[in-house]
Each structure stands twice: as C-alpha cells, then as structure tokens.
Short mmCIF file of C-alpha atoms and ligand atoms in Angstrom, two decimals:
data_model
loop_
_atom_site.label_atom_id
_atom_site.label_comp_id
_atom_site.label_asym_id
_atom_site.label_seq_id
_atom_site.Cartn_x
_atom_site.Cartn_y
_atom_site.Cartn_z
CA LYS A 17 7.97 9.87 9.71
CA PRO A 18 6.25 6.46 9.50
CA ILE A 19 5.11 5.12 6.14
CA ILE A 20 2.49 2.86 7.76
CA SER A 21 0.70 3.68 11.03
CA PHE A 22 -1.97 1.67 12.78
CA LYS A 23 -3.85 3.87 15.25
CA ASN A 24 -6.07 1.96 17.70
CA VAL A 25 -7.16 -0.39 14.95
CA ASN A 26 -9.91 -2.92 15.62
CA LYS A 27 -11.47 -5.36 13.22
CA VAL A 28 -14.55 -7.34 14.16
CA TYR A 29 -15.90 -9.75 11.55
CA PRO A 30 -19.69 -9.89 11.06
CA ASN A 31 -19.79 -13.19 12.98
CA GLY A 32 -18.22 -11.49 16.02
CA THR A 33 -14.66 -12.76 15.62
CA GLN A 34 -12.17 -10.12 16.70
CA GLY A 35 -9.63 -10.13 13.85
CA LEU A 36 -7.53 -7.25 15.21
CA LYS A 37 -7.56 -5.72 18.70
CA ASP A 38 -6.36 -2.22 19.61
CA LEU A 39 -3.44 -2.37 17.24
CA ASN A 40 -0.92 0.48 17.39
CA ILE A 41 2.05 0.02 15.09
CA GLU A 42 4.40 2.36 13.25
CA ILE A 43 6.50 1.11 10.35
CA HIS A 44 9.20 3.36 8.88
CA PRO A 45 10.39 3.67 5.27
CA GLY A 46 12.83 0.94 4.28
CA GLU A 47 11.95 -1.49 7.07
CA PHE A 48 11.65 -5.24 6.42
CA VAL A 49 9.00 -6.36 8.87
CA ILE A 50 7.88 -9.92 9.38
CA VAL A 51 4.55 -10.64 11.04
CA VAL A 52 4.36 -13.99 12.80
CA GLY A 53 1.70 -15.86 14.71
CA LEU A 54 -0.29 -19.07 14.63
CA SER A 55 -3.01 -19.66 12.09
CA GLY A 56 -5.92 -17.39 13.00
CA ALA A 57 -3.71 -14.87 14.87
CA GLY A 58 -4.78 -12.03 12.55
CA LYS A 59 -1.75 -11.77 10.24
CA SER A 60 -3.75 -11.81 7.05
CA THR A 61 -6.36 -9.43 8.45
CA MET A 62 -3.59 -7.02 9.46
CA LEU A 63 -1.91 -7.12 6.06
CA ARG A 64 -5.14 -6.79 4.10
CA SER A 65 -6.16 -3.82 6.21
CA ILE A 66 -3.09 -1.90 5.05
CA ASN A 67 -4.34 -1.58 1.47
CA ARG A 68 -7.99 -1.79 2.55
CA LEU A 69 -8.67 -5.14 0.97
CA HIS A 70 -10.40 -5.61 4.33
CA GLU A 71 -12.24 -2.74 6.00
CA ILE A 72 -11.40 -2.12 9.64
CA SER A 73 -14.13 -1.56 12.23
CA SER A 74 -12.55 1.32 14.16
CA GLY A 75 -9.33 3.28 14.39
CA GLU A 76 -7.30 4.53 11.48
CA ILE A 77 -4.53 3.40 9.14
CA VAL A 78 -2.28 6.10 7.69
CA ILE A 79 -0.08 5.47 4.67
CA ASP A 80 2.73 7.94 4.03
CA GLY A 81 0.84 10.71 5.79
CA LYS A 82 -2.53 9.96 4.14
CA SER A 83 -5.44 8.21 5.82
CA ILE A 84 -6.38 5.21 3.70
CA THR A 85 -9.21 4.52 6.14
CA HIS A 86 -11.00 7.73 5.18
CA ALA A 87 -9.87 8.02 1.55
CA LYS A 88 -12.42 7.81 -1.25
CA GLY A 89 -12.41 7.45 -5.03
CA LYS A 90 -9.34 8.82 -6.74
CA ASN A 91 -7.49 9.48 -3.48
CA LEU A 92 -7.94 5.85 -2.45
CA ARG A 93 -6.68 4.68 -5.84
CA LEU A 94 -3.62 6.90 -5.55
CA ILE A 95 -2.73 5.52 -2.12
CA ARG A 96 -3.24 1.94 -3.35
CA ARG A 97 -0.93 2.57 -6.28
CA ASP A 98 1.90 2.85 -3.78
CA ILE A 99 1.17 -0.58 -2.30
CA GLY A 100 2.11 -3.76 -4.16
CA MET A 101 0.76 -7.08 -2.95
CA ILE A 102 1.88 -10.69 -3.21
CA PHE A 103 -0.39 -13.60 -2.31
CA GLN A 104 0.17 -17.16 -1.14
CA SER A 105 -1.63 -18.44 -4.21
CA PHE A 106 0.16 -16.03 -6.64
CA ASN A 107 -3.13 -14.76 -8.17
CA LEU A 108 -1.78 -14.81 -11.73
CA ILE A 109 -3.88 -14.96 -14.89
CA LYS A 110 -2.98 -18.56 -15.62
CA ARG A 111 -3.51 -18.64 -19.39
CA SER A 112 -1.75 -15.32 -20.02
CA THR A 113 1.90 -14.76 -20.70
CA VAL A 114 4.32 -13.71 -18.01
CA LEU A 115 4.63 -10.30 -19.71
CA LYS A 116 0.86 -9.71 -19.67
CA ASN A 117 0.71 -10.70 -16.04
CA VAL A 118 3.48 -8.29 -15.09
CA LEU A 119 1.84 -5.52 -17.13
CA THR A 120 -1.28 -5.78 -14.99
CA GLY A 121 0.86 -4.11 -12.31
CA ARG A 122 0.65 -1.00 -14.51
CA VAL A 123 -3.15 -0.95 -14.65
CA ALA A 124 -3.33 1.52 -11.76
CA TYR A 125 -1.59 4.08 -13.97
CA HIS A 126 -3.89 3.98 -16.99
CA SER A 127 -7.51 4.24 -18.05
CA THR A 128 -9.35 0.94 -17.76
CA PHE A 129 -10.40 1.27 -21.41
CA LYS A 130 -6.84 1.02 -22.68
CA THR A 131 -5.69 -1.68 -20.33
CA PHE A 132 -8.80 -3.77 -21.04
CA PHE A 133 -7.56 -4.06 -24.61
CA GLY A 134 -3.99 -4.68 -23.46
CA LEU A 135 -2.78 -1.33 -24.79
CA PHE A 136 0.23 -0.59 -22.65
CA PRO A 137 2.83 2.01 -23.68
CA LYS A 138 6.35 0.94 -24.58
CA GLU A 139 7.75 2.32 -21.30
CA ASP A 140 5.49 -0.10 -19.45
CA LYS A 141 6.84 -3.05 -21.39
CA GLU A 142 10.38 -1.91 -20.61
CA LEU A 143 9.51 -1.57 -16.97
CA ALA A 144 7.92 -5.04 -16.99
CA TYR A 145 11.04 -6.51 -18.54
CA GLU A 146 13.27 -4.73 -16.03
CA SER A 147 11.11 -6.05 -13.16
CA LEU A 148 11.43 -9.60 -14.51
CA GLN A 149 15.20 -9.19 -14.66
CA ARG A 150 15.22 -8.34 -10.95
CA VAL A 151 13.70 -11.70 -10.16
CA ASN A 152 15.82 -13.50 -12.75
CA LEU A 153 12.95 -14.43 -15.03
CA ALA A 154 13.71 -12.29 -18.07
CA GLU A 155 13.95 -15.39 -20.29
CA LYS A 156 10.35 -16.33 -19.41
CA VAL A 157 8.57 -13.20 -20.72
CA TYR A 158 6.54 -15.10 -23.32
CA ALA A 159 5.95 -18.28 -21.32
CA ARG A 160 2.42 -18.96 -20.16
CA ALA A 161 2.06 -18.35 -16.42
CA ASP A 162 0.66 -21.84 -15.76
CA GLU A 163 3.68 -23.48 -17.38
CA LEU A 164 5.96 -22.18 -14.65
CA SER A 165 6.89 -23.80 -11.35
CA GLY A 166 5.37 -22.46 -8.13
CA GLY A 167 8.53 -20.56 -7.26
CA GLN A 168 8.70 -19.00 -10.72
CA GLN A 169 5.04 -18.02 -10.52
CA GLN A 170 5.66 -16.33 -7.19
CA ARG A 171 8.57 -14.44 -8.72
CA VAL A 172 6.29 -13.31 -11.57
CA SER A 173 3.90 -11.97 -8.98
CA ILE A 174 6.81 -10.13 -7.32
CA ALA A 175 7.70 -8.64 -10.73
CA ARG A 176 4.07 -7.61 -11.22
CA ALA A 177 4.12 -5.80 -7.87
CA LEU A 178 7.48 -4.20 -8.74
CA ALA A 179 6.19 -2.93 -12.08
CA GLN A 180 3.66 -0.98 -10.09
CA ARG A 181 6.59 1.08 -8.68
CA PRO A 182 5.23 0.85 -5.14
CA LYS A 183 6.67 2.30 -1.97
CA ILE A 184 5.31 -0.61 0.06
CA PHE A 185 5.24 -4.34 -0.62
CA LEU A 186 2.81 -6.57 1.26
CA ALA A 187 3.36 -10.32 1.09
CA ASP A 188 0.70 -12.59 2.60
CA GLU A 189 2.32 -15.97 3.35
CA PRO A 190 4.30 -15.77 0.09
CA VAL A 191 6.16 -19.04 0.64
CA ALA A 192 3.54 -21.17 2.38
CA SER A 193 3.07 -23.42 -0.67
CA LEU A 194 6.73 -23.61 -1.69
CA ASP A 195 9.49 -26.11 -0.95
CA PRO A 196 12.45 -25.03 1.25
CA ILE A 197 14.87 -24.22 -1.60
CA THR A 198 12.30 -22.20 -3.54
CA THR A 199 11.31 -20.51 -0.29
CA GLU A 200 14.87 -19.23 0.17
CA LYS A 201 14.94 -17.91 -3.41
CA VAL A 202 11.70 -15.98 -3.00
CA MET A 203 12.76 -14.60 0.40
CA ASP A 204 16.14 -13.61 -1.09
CA ASP A 205 14.34 -11.73 -3.88
CA LEU A 206 12.26 -9.84 -1.33
CA LYS A 207 15.33 -9.03 0.75
CA ARG A 208 17.19 -7.76 -2.32
CA ILE A 209 14.25 -5.59 -3.40
CA ASN A 210 14.15 -4.12 0.09
CA GLN A 211 17.89 -3.40 0.13
CA ASP A 212 18.38 -2.26 -3.47
CA LEU A 213 15.20 -0.26 -3.98
CA GLY A 214 14.43 0.77 -0.40
CA ILE A 215 10.86 -0.53 -0.69
CA THR A 216 9.25 -1.07 2.72
CA ILE A 217 8.24 -4.72 3.05
CA VAL A 218 5.73 -6.37 5.37
CA VAL A 219 5.61 -10.16 5.14
CA ASN A 220 3.37 -12.64 6.92
CA LEU A 221 5.03 -15.92 7.78
CA HIS A 222 4.08 -18.78 10.04
CA SER A 223 7.68 -19.97 10.31
CA VAL A 224 9.47 -18.17 13.14
CA ALA A 225 12.77 -19.72 11.98
CA LEU A 226 12.39 -18.09 8.58
CA ALA A 227 11.36 -14.81 10.20
CA ARG A 228 14.58 -14.90 12.27
CA GLU A 229 16.66 -15.56 9.19
CA TYR A 230 15.29 -12.72 7.07
CA GLY A 231 13.59 -10.12 9.23
CA THR A 232 15.05 -7.12 10.96
CA ARG A 233 11.90 -6.42 12.93
CA ILE A 234 9.36 -8.97 14.04
CA ILE A 235 5.75 -8.33 14.95
CA GLY A 236 4.00 -11.12 16.81
CA LEU A 237 0.21 -11.42 16.88
CA ARG A 238 -2.01 -13.65 19.01
CA ALA A 239 -5.80 -13.55 18.74
CA GLY A 240 -5.57 -10.20 16.95
CA GLU A 241 -3.41 -8.60 19.63
CA LEU A 242 0.15 -7.37 19.42
CA VAL A 243 2.21 -9.68 21.67
CA PHE A 244 5.68 -8.83 20.39
CA ASP A 245 7.28 -5.98 18.46
CA GLY A 246 11.03 -5.76 18.36
CA PRO A 247 14.30 -6.56 16.70
CA VAL A 248 14.82 -10.07 15.42
CA GLU A 249 17.43 -10.85 18.13
CA GLU A 250 14.82 -10.50 20.88
CA ALA A 251 12.25 -12.78 19.26
CA THR A 252 11.81 -16.19 20.85
CA ASP A 253 9.90 -19.27 19.75
CA GLU A 254 7.05 -18.04 21.94
CA THR A 255 6.73 -14.86 19.90
P1 LIG B 17 -3.96 -15.52 10.11
O1 LIG B 17 -3.66 -14.81 8.83
O2 LIG B 17 -3.00 -15.18 11.21
O3 LIG B 17 -4.11 -16.99 9.95
P2 LIG B 17 -6.56 -14.27 9.86
O4 LIG B 17 -6.30 -12.83 9.78
O5 LIG B 17 -6.83 -15.00 8.59
O6 LIG B 17 -5.37 -14.97 10.65
O7 LIG B 17 -7.77 -14.53 10.81
C1 LIG B 17 -7.89 -13.90 12.10
C2 LIG B 17 -9.18 -14.38 12.74
O8 LIG B 17 -10.28 -13.85 12.02
C3 LIG B 17 -9.36 -15.88 12.73
O9 LIG B 17 -10.05 -16.23 13.88
C4 LIG B 17 -10.21 -16.12 11.47
O10 LIG B 17 -10.94 -17.32 11.58
C5 LIG B 17 -11.09 -14.91 11.48
N1 LIG B 17 -11.53 -14.52 10.13
C6 LIG B 17 -10.75 -14.23 9.06
N2 LIG B 17 -11.48 -13.89 7.99
C7 LIG B 17 -12.76 -13.95 8.42
C8 LIG B 17 -14.04 -13.70 7.80
N3 LIG B 17 -14.14 -13.31 6.53
N4 LIG B 17 -15.15 -13.87 8.55
C9 LIG B 17 -15.07 -14.24 9.84
N5 LIG B 17 -13.93 -14.48 10.49
C10 LIG B 17 -12.80 -14.35 9.79
P1 LIG B 18 -5.42 -17.10 1.45
O1 LIG B 18 -5.09 -18.52 1.09
O2 LIG B 18 -5.63 -16.23 0.25
O3 LIG B 18 -4.52 -16.48 2.47
P2 LIG B 18 -7.38 -18.02 3.37
O4 LIG B 18 -7.43 -19.46 2.96
O5 LIG B 18 -6.69 -17.63 4.64
O6 LIG B 18 -6.89 -17.11 2.14
O7 LIG B 18 -8.88 -17.49 3.48
C1 LIG B 18 -9.71 -17.49 2.36
C2 LIG B 18 -10.86 -16.53 2.61
O8 LIG B 18 -11.69 -16.99 3.67
C3 LIG B 18 -10.40 -15.13 3.00
O9 LIG B 18 -11.12 -14.17 2.28
C4 LIG B 18 -10.67 -15.02 4.49
O10 LIG B 18 -11.01 -13.70 4.86
C5 LIG B 18 -11.86 -15.96 4.64
N1 LIG B 18 -11.85 -16.57 5.97
C6 LIG B 18 -10.81 -16.99 6.68
N2 LIG B 18 -11.17 -17.47 7.87
C7 LIG B 18 -12.53 -17.36 7.89
C8 LIG B 18 -13.54 -17.66 8.86
N3 LIG B 18 -13.24 -18.17 10.05
N4 LIG B 18 -14.80 -17.41 8.54
C9 LIG B 18 -15.13 -16.88 7.36
N5 LIG B 18 -14.24 -16.55 6.41
C10 LIG B 18 -12.95 -16.79 6.68
#
C-alpha cells in the first residue's frame, strides 16, 4: 500500500502558472525517490504539496491511507507529524544552540505553551542527542547553529527532522548550496537514514548525475508534468 499517492493533482498559481499538471504518482514505504527537472519544472511545488505547505488546486494527496488534502485541524497536524522536511536554506534558528534547534522537531508532540518556554521532557533531549549522533554531530550539541559550516547546519536540520520520528522525509534541494564533498556527506546521511530506519525519502535535486548516484527511483518533471518515472538505470540526461 503506497505511503504517498498523488491522484490527478493540479496546482495553478494565482498568476495562472501551472505548477503541477495531472500528476499521478504512488510512492511506497522505504523508497528513496529523487525528483529531477530544470528550474521551474515543479519540483518544489510537488514536494511542498506533500505536507500541504502549498495547497493544490484539484485532485488529492493521500499520506499513509489518509487524505492530507481534506484533513483539518488535529487530523492535519497528526499527518504532518509523520513528515519531516529539510530545506535548501536549512531554516535553523541561527542564534540558538544545535540542541534547541533539534528539539524543535519535537514541537509537534507537545502543547505550544510548554515548547514556547523550551520545556521539553528528558526523553526528547535523549532523542535529540541520538538524532545528532546519526549525523555525526553529537559533539556540537551546545554550539550555536550559526557557528557551524553549511554542511553541518544541513545535518542539524536532518537531525531535527529525525527527532520528529517521521515516516517520510522531504528534502527540497538539500545540497544546492553545498560544495561537492559536503554534498556527498549529506546525501550519504540521507541514504543511511533510508536504509537503517526505513524512512521513505523524497529528494529534489537539479543534478541528474547525483540523482543517478543515490536514487533508486527517479521522477522527472517538466513544466509541472511527469515526463519520467522509473528505476535509476533507465534515466537519461534528458530525464
Ligand atoms: P522547481 O522547484 O522545479 O524549480 P517550482 O515548483 O519552484 O519549480 O516552480 C514551478 C513553476 O511554478 C515555475 O514556473 C515557478 O515560477 C512557478 N511558481 C512557483 N511558486 C510560485 C508562486 N508562489 N507564484 C507563482 N508562480 C510560482
Ligand atoms: P527555496 O530557496 O526555499 O527553495 P525559492 O527561492 O525557490 O525557495 O522560492 C522562494 C519563494 O518564492 C517560494 O515561496 C516560491 O513559492 C516563490 N516563488 C517561486 N517562483 C515564483 C514565481 N515565479 N512567482 C512568485 N513566487 C515564486
């Protein structure tokens, strides 16, 4: 049974741009999917539709058997709890410690009152520490986020998503601002998380070479339309 389904999904922006066109995609638990396409192809729109950071115009997106498109209030929050997200620009609280940043991944599990005052239970701190160990940053728990290199910051944001205990990881151009060596490290972390924890991962990349190296399944978009969906071996530079 798929963990993510796109059913006839369309997204039209208010200015008339068709972000996504008649998208039908099924992603199964444990898959490592890479979405490729030129700038403007719809990759970001597709990814942000999965956790409803962007609203779609028609069709439906179903997450683990539940329609996120039609979910409201608490049900929407519960579905979103299962989806961790990583951004190109890391989206960390720059002046906070690494630990505090990772703990924000736990916010979805607590009342906003407590988390506003930074009152996280001990189990959360243990989980945060464990998540940092997975990305080899345990020694940086008390460093300030903005003192870290770009690659380290991205790994903090991976740890933050991990601390959320999600079933799905979405990564929107996670390596676009990183150098080649750091890129490999971040991609290796994602691959390891996929293999060791079985978390389903969907990553947007503009590098087809990188997609070939890491993906098992590649989805190609062009002007919001699906132009390729298959195993990495069948993907060409045209994809
Ligand atoms: P990609 O991630 O592949 O670069 P996007 O999903 O960001 O592509 O964009 C898909 C298309 O939708 C592009 O033509 C882009 O200019 C347009 N688009 C994205 N966001 C908006 C927006 N907020 N308003 C209008 N058009 C947008
Ligand atoms: P990020 O760096 O986080 O991936 P982008 O630089 O792609 O974000 O886009 C920044 C914001 O601008 C996004 O919210 C996106 O939806 C919006 N955007 C992108 N393309 C357009 C567009 N053609 N018209 C209006 N807004 C756009």
